[in-house]
Amino acid sequence: MVQGGRYLARCRKCGRWLEVQPRASGSEPYFAHQEAEFVCCGLKQRVTFVREKDELDFH
């Protein structure tokens, strides 16, 4: 979830929301992908954010 410019990931075990710092992980003409890894409840977890681009990217 993105809220107020902050990227939040939810722990799959306890349900707690944590702020994460995603990095670019890929791109398509219409969507940008970002990933972040975090640890909660002793589990290493990964979250993916997909954002629709404002402009088309044909590079």
Coordinates of C-alpha atoms in Angstrom, one line a residue:
M1 CA 0.0 0.0 0.0
V2 CA 1.2 3.5 -0.8
Q3 CA -0.1 6.1 1.6
G4 CA 1.0 9.8 1.8
G5 CA 4.1 9.0 -0.2
R6 CA 5.1 6.2 2.2
Y7 CA 5.4 2.6 1.0
L8 CA 3.8 0.2 3.5
A9 CA 4.0 -3.6 3.6
R10 CA 1.8 -5.9 5.7
C11 CA 3.3 -8.9 7.5
R12 CA 1.7 -12.1 6.4
K13 CA 1.9 -13.6 9.9
C14 CA 0.8 -10.8 12.3
G15 CA -0.8 -8.3 9.9
R16 CA 1.2 -5.4 11.1
W17 CA 2.0 -2.6 8.5
L18 CA 5.6 -1.6 8.2
E19 CA 7.2 1.2 6.2
V20 CA 9.6 -0.1 3.5
Q21 CA 12.0 1.4 1.0
P22 CA 11.4 -0.2 -2.4
R23 CA 13.8 -0.3 -5.3
A24 CA 13.1 -0.5 -9.0
S25 CA 12.7 -4.1 -10.1
G26 CA 11.4 -3.9 -13.7
S27 CA 9.4 -1.9 -16.1
E28 CA 6.8 -2.4 -18.9
P29 CA 5.4 0.2 -21.3
Y30 CA 2.4 0.9 -19.0
F31 CA 3.6 -0.2 -15.5
A32 CA 6.6 0.3 -13.2
H33 CA 7.5 -2.4 -10.7
Q34 CA 9.3 -1.9 -7.3
E35 CA 10.3 -4.5 -4.7
A36 CA 11.2 -4.3 -1.0
E37 CA 12.3 -6.9 1.5
F38 CA 11.6 -6.7 5.2
V39 CA 11.7 -8.9 8.3
C40 CA 8.8 -9.3 10.7
C41 CA 7.9 -12.1 13.1
G42 CA 11.3 -13.7 12.2
L43 CA 10.2 -14.1 8.6
K44 CA 12.1 -12.6 5.6
Q45 CA 9.3 -11.3 3.4
R46 CA 9.2 -9.6 0.0
V47 CA 6.6 -7.2 -1.3
T48 CA 6.0 -5.9 -4.9
F49 CA 4.5 -2.6 -5.8
V50 CA 3.1 -2.0 -9.3
R51 CA 2.3 1.6 -10.4
E52 CA 0.6 2.7 -13.6
K53 CA 2.9 5.1 -15.5
D54 CA 1.7 8.6 -16.3
E55 CA 3.5 8.5 -19.7
L56 CA 4.2 5.6 -22.0
D57 CA 7.8 4.2 -22.0
F58 CA 8.9 2.8 -25.3
H59 CA 12.6 2.6 -24.6

